[in-house]
JSON list of C-alpha atoms in Angstrom, two decimals:
[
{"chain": "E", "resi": 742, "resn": "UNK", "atom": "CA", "xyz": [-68.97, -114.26, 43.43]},
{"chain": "E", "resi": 743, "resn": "UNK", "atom": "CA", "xyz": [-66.32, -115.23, 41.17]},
{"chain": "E", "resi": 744, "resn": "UNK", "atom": "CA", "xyz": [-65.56, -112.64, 38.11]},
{"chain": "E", "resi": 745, "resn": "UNK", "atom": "CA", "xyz": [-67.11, -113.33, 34.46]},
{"chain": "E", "resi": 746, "resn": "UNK", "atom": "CA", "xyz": [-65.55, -111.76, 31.75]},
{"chain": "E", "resi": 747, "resn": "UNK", "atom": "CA", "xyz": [-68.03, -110.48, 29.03]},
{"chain": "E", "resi": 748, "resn": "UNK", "atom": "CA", "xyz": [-66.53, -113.14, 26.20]},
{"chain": "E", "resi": 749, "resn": "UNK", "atom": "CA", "xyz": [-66.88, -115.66, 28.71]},
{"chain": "E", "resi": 750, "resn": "UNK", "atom": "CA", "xyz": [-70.65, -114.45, 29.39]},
{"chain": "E", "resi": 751, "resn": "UNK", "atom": "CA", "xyz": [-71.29, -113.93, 26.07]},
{"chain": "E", "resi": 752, "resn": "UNK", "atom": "CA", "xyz": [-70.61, -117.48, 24.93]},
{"chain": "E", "resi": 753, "resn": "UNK", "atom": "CA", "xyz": [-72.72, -118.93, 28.49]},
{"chain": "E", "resi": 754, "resn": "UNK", "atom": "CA", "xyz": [-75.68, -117.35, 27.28]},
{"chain": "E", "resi": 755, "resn": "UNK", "atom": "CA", "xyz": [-75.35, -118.30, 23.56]},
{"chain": "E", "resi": 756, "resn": "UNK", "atom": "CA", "xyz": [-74.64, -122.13, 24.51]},
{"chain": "E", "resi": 757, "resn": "UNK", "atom": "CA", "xyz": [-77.85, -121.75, 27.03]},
{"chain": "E", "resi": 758, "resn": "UNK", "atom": "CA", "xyz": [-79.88, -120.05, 23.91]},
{"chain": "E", "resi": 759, "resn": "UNK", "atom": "CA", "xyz": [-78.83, -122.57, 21.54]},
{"chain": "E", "resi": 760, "resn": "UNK", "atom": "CA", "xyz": [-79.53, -125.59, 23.75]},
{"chain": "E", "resi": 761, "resn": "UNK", "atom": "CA", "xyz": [-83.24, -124.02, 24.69]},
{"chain": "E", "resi": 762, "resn": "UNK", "atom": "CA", "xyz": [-84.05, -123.46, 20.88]},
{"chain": "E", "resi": 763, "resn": "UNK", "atom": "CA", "xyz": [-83.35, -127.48, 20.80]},
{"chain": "E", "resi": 764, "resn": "UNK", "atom": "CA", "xyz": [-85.49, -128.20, 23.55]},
{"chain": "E", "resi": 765, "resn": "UNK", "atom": "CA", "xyz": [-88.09, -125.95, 22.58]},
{"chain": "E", "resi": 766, "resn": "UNK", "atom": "CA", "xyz": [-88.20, -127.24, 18.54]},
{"chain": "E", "resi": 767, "resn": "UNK", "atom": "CA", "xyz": [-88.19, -130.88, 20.35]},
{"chain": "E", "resi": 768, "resn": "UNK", "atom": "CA", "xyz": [-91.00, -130.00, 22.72]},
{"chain": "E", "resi": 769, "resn": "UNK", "atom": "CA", "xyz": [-92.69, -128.77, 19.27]},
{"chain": "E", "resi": 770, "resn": "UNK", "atom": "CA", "xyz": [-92.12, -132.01, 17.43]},
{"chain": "E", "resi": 771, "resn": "UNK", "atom": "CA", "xyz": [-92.95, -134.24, 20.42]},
{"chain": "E", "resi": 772, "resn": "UNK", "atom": "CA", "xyz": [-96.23, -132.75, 21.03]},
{"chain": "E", "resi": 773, "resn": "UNK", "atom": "CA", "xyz": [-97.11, -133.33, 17.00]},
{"chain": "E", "resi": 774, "resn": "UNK", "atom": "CA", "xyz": [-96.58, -130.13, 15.83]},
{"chain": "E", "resi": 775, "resn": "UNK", "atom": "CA", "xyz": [-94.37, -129.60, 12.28]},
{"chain": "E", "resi": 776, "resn": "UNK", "atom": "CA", "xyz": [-90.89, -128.33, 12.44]},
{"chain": "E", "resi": 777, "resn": "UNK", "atom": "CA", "xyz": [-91.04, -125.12, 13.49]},
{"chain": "E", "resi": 778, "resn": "UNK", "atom": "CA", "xyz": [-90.47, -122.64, 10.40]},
{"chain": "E", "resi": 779, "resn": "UNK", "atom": "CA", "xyz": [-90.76, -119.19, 10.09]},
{"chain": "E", "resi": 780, "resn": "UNK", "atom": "CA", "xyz": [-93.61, -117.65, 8.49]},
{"chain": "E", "resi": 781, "resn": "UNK", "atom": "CA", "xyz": [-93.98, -117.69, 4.93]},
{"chain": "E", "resi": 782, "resn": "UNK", "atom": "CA", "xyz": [-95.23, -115.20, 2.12]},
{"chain": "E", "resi": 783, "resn": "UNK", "atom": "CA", "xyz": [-98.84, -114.58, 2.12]},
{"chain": "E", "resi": 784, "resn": "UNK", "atom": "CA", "xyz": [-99.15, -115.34, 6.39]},
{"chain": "E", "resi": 785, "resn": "UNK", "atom": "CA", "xyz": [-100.50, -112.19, 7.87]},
{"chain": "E", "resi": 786, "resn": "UNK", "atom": "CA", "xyz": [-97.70, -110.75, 10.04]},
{"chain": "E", "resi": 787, "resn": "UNK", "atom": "CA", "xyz": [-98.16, -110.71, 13.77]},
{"chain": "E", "resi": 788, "resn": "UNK", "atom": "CA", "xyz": [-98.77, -107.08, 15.02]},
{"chain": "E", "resi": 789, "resn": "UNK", "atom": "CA", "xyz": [-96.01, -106.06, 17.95]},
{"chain": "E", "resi": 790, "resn": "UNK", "atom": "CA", "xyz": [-94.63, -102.73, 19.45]},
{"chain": "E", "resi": 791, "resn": "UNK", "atom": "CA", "xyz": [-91.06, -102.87, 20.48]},
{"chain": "E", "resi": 792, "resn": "UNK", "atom": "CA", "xyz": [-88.83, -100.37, 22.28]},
{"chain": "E", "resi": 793, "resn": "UNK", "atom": "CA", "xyz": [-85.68, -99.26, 19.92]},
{"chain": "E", "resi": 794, "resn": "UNK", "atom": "CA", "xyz": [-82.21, -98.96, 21.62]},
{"chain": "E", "resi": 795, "resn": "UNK", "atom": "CA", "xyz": [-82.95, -95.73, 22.92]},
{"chain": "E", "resi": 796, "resn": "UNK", "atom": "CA", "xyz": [-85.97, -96.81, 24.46]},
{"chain": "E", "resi": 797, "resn": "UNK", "atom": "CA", "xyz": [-88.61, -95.11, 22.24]},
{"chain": "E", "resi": 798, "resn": "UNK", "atom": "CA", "xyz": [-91.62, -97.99, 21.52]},
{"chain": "E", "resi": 799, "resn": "UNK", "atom": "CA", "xyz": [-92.53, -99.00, 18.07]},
{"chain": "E", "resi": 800, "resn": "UNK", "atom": "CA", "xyz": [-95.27, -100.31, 16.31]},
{"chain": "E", "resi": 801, "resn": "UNK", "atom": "CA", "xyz": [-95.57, -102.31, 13.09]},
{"chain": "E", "resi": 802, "resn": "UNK", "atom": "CA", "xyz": [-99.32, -101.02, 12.49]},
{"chain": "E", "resi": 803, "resn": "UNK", "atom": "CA", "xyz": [-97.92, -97.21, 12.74]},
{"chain": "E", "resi": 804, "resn": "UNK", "atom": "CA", "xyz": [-95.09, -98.19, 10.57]},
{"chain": "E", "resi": 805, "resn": "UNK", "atom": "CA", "xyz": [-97.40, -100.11, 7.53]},
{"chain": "E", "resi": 806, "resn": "UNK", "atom": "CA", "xyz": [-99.80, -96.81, 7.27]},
{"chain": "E", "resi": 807, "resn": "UNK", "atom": "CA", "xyz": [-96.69, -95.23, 5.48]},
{"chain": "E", "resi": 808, "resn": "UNK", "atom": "CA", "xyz": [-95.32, -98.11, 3.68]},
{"chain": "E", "resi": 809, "resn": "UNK", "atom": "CA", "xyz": [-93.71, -101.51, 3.24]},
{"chain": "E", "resi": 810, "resn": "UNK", "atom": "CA", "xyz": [-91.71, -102.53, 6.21]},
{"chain": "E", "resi": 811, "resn": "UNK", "atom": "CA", "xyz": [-88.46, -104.83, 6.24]},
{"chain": "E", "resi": 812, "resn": "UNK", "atom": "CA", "xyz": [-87.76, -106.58, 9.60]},
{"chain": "E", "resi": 813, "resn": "UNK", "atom": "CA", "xyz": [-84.64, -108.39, 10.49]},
{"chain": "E", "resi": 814, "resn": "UNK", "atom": "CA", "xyz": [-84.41, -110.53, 12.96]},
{"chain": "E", "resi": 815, "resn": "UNK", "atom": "CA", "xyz": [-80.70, -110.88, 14.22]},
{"chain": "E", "resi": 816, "resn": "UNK", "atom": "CA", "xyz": [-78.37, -112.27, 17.41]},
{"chain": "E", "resi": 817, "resn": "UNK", "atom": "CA", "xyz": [-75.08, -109.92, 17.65]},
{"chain": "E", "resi": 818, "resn": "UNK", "atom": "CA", "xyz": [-73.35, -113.58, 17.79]},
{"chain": "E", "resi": 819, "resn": "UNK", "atom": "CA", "xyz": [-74.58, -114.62, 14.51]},
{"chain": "E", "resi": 820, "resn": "UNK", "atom": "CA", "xyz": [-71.69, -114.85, 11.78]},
{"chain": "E", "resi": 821, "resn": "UNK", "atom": "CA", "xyz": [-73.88, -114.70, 9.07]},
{"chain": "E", "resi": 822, "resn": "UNK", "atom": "CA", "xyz": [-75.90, -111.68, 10.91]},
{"chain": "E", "resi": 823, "resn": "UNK", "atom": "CA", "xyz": [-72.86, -110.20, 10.85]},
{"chain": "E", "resi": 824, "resn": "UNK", "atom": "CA", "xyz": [-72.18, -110.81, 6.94]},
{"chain": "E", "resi": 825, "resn": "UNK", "atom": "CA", "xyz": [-75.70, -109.91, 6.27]},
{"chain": "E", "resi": 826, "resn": "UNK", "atom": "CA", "xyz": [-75.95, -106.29, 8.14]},
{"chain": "E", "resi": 827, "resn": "UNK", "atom": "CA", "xyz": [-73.88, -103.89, 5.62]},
{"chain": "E", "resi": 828, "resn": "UNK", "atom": "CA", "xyz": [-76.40, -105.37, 2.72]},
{"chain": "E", "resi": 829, "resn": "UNK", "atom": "CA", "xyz": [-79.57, -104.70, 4.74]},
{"chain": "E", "resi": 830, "resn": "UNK", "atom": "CA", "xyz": [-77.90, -101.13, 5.99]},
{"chain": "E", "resi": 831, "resn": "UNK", "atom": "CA", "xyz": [-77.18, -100.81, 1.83]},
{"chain": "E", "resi": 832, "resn": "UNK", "atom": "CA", "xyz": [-81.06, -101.27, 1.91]},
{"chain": "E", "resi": 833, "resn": "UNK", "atom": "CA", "xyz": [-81.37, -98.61, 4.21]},
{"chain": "E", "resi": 834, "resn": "UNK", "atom": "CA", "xyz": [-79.58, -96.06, 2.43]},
{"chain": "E", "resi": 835, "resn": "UNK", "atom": "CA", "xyz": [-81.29, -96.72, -1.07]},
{"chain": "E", "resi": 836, "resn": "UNK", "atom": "CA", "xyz": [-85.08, -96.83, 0.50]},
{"chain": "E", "resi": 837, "resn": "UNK", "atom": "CA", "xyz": [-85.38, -95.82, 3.68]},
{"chain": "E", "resi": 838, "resn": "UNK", "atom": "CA", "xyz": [-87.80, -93.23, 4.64]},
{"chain": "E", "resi": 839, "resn": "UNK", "atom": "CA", "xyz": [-91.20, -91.88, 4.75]},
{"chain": "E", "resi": 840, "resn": "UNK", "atom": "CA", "xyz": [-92.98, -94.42, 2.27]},
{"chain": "E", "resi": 841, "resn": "UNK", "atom": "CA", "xyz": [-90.28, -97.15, 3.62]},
{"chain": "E", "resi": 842, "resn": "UNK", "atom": "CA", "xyz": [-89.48, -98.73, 6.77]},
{"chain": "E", "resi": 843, "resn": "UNK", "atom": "CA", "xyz": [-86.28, -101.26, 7.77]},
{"chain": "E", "resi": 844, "resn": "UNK", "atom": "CA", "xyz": [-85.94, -102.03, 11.39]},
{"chain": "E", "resi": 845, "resn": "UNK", "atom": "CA", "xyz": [-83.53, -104.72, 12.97]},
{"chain": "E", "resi": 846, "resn": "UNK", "atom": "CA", "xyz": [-85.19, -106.86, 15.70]},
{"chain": "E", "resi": 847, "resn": "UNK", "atom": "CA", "xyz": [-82.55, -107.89, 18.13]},
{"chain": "E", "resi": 848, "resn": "UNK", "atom": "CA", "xyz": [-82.73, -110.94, 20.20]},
{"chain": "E", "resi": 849, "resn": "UNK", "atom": "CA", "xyz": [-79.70, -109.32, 22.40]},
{"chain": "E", "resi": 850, "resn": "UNK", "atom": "CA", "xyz": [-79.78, -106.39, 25.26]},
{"chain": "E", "resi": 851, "resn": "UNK", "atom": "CA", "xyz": [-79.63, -102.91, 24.45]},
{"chain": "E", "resi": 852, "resn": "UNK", "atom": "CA", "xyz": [-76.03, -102.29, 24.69]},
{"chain": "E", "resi": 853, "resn": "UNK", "atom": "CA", "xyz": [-75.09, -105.20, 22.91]},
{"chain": "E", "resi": 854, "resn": "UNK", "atom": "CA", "xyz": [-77.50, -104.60, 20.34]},
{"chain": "E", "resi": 855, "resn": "UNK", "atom": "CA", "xyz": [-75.82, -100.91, 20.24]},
{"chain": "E", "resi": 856, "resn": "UNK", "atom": "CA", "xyz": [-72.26, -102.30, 19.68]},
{"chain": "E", "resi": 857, "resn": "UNK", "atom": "CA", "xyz": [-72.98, -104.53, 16.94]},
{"chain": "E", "resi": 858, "resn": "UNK", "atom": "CA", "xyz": [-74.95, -102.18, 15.21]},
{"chain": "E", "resi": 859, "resn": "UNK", "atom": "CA", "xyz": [-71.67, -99.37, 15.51]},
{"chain": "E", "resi": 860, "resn": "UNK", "atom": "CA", "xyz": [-69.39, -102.10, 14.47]},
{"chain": "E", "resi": 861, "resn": "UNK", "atom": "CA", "xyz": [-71.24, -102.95, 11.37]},
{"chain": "E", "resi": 862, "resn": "UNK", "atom": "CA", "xyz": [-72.25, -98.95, 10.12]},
{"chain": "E", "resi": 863, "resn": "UNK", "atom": "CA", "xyz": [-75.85, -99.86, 10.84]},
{"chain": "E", "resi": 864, "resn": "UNK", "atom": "CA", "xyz": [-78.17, -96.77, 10.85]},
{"chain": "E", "resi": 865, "resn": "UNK", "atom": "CA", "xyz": [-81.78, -98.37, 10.79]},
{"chain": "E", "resi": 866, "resn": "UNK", "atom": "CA", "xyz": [-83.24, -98.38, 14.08]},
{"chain": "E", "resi": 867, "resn": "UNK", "atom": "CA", "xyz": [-82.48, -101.91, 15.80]},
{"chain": "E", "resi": 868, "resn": "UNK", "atom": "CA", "xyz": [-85.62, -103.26, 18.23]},
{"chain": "E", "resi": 869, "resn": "UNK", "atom": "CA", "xyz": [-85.06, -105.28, 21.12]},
{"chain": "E", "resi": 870, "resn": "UNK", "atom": "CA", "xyz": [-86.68, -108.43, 21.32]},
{"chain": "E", "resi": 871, "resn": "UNK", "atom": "CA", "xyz": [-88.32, -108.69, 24.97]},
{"chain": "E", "resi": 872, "resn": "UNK", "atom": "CA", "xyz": [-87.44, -111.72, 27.35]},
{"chain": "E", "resi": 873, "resn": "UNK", "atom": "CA", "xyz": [-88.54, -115.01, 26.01]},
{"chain": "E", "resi": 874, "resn": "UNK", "atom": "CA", "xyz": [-88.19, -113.63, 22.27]},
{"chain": "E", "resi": 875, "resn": "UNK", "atom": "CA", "xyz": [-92.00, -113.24, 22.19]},
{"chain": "E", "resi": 876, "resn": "UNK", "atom": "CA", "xyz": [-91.97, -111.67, 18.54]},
{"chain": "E", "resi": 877, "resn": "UNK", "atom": "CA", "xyz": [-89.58, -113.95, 17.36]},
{"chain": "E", "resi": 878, "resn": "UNK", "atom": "CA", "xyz": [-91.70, -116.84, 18.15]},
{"chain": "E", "resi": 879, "resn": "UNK", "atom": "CA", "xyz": [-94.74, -115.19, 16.91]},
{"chain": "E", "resi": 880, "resn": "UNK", "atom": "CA", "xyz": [-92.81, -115.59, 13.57]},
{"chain": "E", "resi": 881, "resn": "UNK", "atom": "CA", "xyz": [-91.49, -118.80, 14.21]},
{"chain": "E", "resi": 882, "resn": "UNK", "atom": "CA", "xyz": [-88.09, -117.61, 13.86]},
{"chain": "E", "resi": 883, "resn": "UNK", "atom": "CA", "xyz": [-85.63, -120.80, 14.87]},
{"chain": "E", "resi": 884, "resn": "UNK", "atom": "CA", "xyz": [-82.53, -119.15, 12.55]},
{"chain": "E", "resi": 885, "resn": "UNK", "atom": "CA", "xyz": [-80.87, -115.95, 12.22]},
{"chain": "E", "resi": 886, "resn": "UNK", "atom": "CA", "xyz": [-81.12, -113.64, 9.80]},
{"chain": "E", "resi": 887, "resn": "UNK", "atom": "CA", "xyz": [-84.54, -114.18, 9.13]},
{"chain": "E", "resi": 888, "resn": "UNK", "atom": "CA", "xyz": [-85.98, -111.26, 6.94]},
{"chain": "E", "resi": 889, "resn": "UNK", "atom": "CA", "xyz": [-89.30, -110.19, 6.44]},
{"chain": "E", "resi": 890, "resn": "UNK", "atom": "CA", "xyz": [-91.09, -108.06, 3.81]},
{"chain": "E", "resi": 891, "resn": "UNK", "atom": "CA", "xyz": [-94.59, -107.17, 5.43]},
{"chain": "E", "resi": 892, "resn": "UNK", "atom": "CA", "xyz": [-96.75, -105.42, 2.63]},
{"chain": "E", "resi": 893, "resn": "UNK", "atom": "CA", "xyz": [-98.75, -102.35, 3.63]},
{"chain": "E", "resi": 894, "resn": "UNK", "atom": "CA", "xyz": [-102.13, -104.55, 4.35]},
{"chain": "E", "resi": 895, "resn": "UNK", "atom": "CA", "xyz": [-100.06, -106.27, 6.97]},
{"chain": "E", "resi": 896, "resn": "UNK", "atom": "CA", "xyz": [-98.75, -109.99, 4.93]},
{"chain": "E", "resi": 897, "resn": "UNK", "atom": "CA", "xyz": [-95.98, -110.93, 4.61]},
{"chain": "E", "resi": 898, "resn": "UNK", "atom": "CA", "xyz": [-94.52, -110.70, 1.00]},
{"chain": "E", "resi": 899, "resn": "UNK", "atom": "CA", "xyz": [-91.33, -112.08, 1.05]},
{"chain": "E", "resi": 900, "resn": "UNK", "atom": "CA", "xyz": [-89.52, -114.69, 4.06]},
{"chain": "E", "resi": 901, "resn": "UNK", "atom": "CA", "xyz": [-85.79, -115.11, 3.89]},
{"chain": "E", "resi": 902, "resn": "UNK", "atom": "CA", "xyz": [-84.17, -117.36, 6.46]},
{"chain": "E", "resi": 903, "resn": "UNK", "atom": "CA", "xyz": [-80.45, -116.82, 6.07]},
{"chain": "E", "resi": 904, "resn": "UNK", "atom": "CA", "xyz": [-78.80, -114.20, 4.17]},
{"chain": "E", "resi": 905, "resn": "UNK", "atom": "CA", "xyz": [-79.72, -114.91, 0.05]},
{"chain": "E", "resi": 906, "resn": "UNK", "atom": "CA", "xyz": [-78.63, -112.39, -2.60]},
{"chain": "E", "resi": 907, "resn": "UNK", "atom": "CA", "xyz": [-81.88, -113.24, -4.46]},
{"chain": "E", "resi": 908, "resn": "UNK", "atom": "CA", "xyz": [-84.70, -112.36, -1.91]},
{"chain": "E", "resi": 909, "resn": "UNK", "atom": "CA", "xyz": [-82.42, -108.73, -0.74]},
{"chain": "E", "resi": 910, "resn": "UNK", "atom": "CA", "xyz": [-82.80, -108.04, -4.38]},
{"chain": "E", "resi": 911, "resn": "UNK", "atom": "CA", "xyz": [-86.65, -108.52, -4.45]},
{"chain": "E", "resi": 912, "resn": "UNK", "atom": "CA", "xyz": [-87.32, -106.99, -1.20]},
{"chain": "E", "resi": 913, "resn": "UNK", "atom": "CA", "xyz": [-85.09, -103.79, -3.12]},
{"chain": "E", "resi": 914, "resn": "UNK", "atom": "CA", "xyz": [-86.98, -104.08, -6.08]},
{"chain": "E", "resi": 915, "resn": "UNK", "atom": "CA", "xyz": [-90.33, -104.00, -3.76]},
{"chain": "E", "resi": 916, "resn": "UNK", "atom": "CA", "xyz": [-89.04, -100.88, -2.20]},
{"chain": "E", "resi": 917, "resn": "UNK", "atom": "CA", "xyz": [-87.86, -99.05, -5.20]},
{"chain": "E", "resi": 918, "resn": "UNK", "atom": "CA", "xyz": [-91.74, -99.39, -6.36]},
{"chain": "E", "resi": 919, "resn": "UNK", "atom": "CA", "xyz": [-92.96, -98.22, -2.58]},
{"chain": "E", "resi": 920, "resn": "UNK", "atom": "CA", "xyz": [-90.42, -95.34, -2.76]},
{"chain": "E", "resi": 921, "resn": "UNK", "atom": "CA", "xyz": [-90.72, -94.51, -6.78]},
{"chain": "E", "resi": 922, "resn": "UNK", "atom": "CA", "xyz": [-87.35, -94.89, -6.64]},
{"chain": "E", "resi": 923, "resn": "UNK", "atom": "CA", "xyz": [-85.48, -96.26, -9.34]},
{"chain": "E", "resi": 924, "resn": "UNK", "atom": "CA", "xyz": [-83.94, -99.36, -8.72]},
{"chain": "E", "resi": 925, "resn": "UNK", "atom": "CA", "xyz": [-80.41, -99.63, -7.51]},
{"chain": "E", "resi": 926, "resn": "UNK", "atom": "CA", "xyz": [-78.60, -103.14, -6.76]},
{"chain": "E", "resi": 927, "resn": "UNK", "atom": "CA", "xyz": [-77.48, -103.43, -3.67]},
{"chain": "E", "resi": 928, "resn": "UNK", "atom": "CA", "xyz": [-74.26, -105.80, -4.64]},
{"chain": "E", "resi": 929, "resn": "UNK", "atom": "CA", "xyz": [-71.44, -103.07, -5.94]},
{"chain": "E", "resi": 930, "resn": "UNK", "atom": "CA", "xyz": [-69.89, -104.43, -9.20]},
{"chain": "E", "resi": 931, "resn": "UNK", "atom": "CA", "xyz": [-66.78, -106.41, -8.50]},
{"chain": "E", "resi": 932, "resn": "UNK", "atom": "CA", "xyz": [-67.78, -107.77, -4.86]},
{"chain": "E", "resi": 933, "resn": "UNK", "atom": "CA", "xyz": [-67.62, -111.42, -4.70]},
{"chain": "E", "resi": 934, "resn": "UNK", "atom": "CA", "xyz": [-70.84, -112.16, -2.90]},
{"chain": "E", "resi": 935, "resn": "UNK", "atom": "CA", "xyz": [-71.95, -115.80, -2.37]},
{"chain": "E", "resi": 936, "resn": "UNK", "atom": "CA", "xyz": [-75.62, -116.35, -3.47]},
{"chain": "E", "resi": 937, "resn": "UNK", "atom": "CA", "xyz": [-76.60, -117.37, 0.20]},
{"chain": "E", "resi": 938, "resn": "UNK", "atom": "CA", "xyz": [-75.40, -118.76, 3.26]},
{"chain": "E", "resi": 939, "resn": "UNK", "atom": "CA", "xyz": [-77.34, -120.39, 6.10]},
{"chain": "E", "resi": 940, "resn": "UNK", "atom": "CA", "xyz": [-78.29, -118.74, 9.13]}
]
């Protein structure tokens, strides 16, 4: 068996992820169906239990009894995933807590998932995404970032596909009023942030 280095791997299994996401949205389209989208606010959000990097399992109904909950759903590979990580980990630091939840759902391994996660100063717990991406296609995620604010009674109140100043500002505003916290931007004055970029 000839040797594979890890950038080489790496890029085999993004071209093979990127070309079944094609298939699969053309499958969708073919068989009537609309272009897949990810859910949108109002949708109730599918229930799931995931195991964090360490292992320990997860659920998003144990996680809504204490409060709003923020998912991200991220590949390690993802440039704007990458751009978008200090801002949700800024998120994090302002909110996060008992009455406040902000998880990362990774579409990567666990040691990948780890890496990017120590690269990029992220401290919210990061979820792995099981083979197949089942909870990713549960919320019809076909780009990365795509960010969810799931109210306490389980819908979805806000659905960001790509990284947009605007909706991380509402879904801080939402969890300033979860946390009686007052409100804190997450863009420091003087950083040149665009006001979005596709995922």
């Amino acid at each position: 068996m000839a040797y594979e280095s890890a950038p080489a791997r790496k890029h085999r299994i993004i071209v093979r992820y990127n070309w079944l996401m094609r298939v699969k949205r053309r499958i969708h389209e073919l068989l009537g169906g609309s272009k897949m989208a990810a859910l949108s606010a109002g949708a109730e959000a599918p229930a799931f239990a995931l195991r964090s990097t360490d292992g320990k399992k997860t659920s998003l109904a144990d996680a809504l009894k204490k409060g709003p909950v923020v998912v991200a759903f991220f590949k390690v590979s993802c440039p704007t995933c990458q751009f978008a990580a200090p801002f949700l980990e800024r998120l994090q630091e302002a909110y996060g807590g008992e009455h406040f939840t902000i998880w990362g759902i990774s579409q990567d391994d666990a040691a990948d998932t780890r890496e990017f996660c120590h690269e990029f100063g992220i401290e919210f717990p990061a979820l792995i995404d099981e083979s197949g991406y089942p909870v990713s296609n549960q919320y019809g995620i076909t780009n990365v970032p795509t960010v969810f604010l799931i109210a306490p009674d389980g819908k979805i109140q806000e659905s960001s596909v790509g990284f947009s100043k605007q909706d991380l500002e509402k879904m801080a505003a939402a969890a300033a009023r979860a946390t009686s916290t007052p409100p804190t931007s997450l863009f420091k004055p003087g950083e040149v942030i665009p006001d979005s970029k596709p995922g």
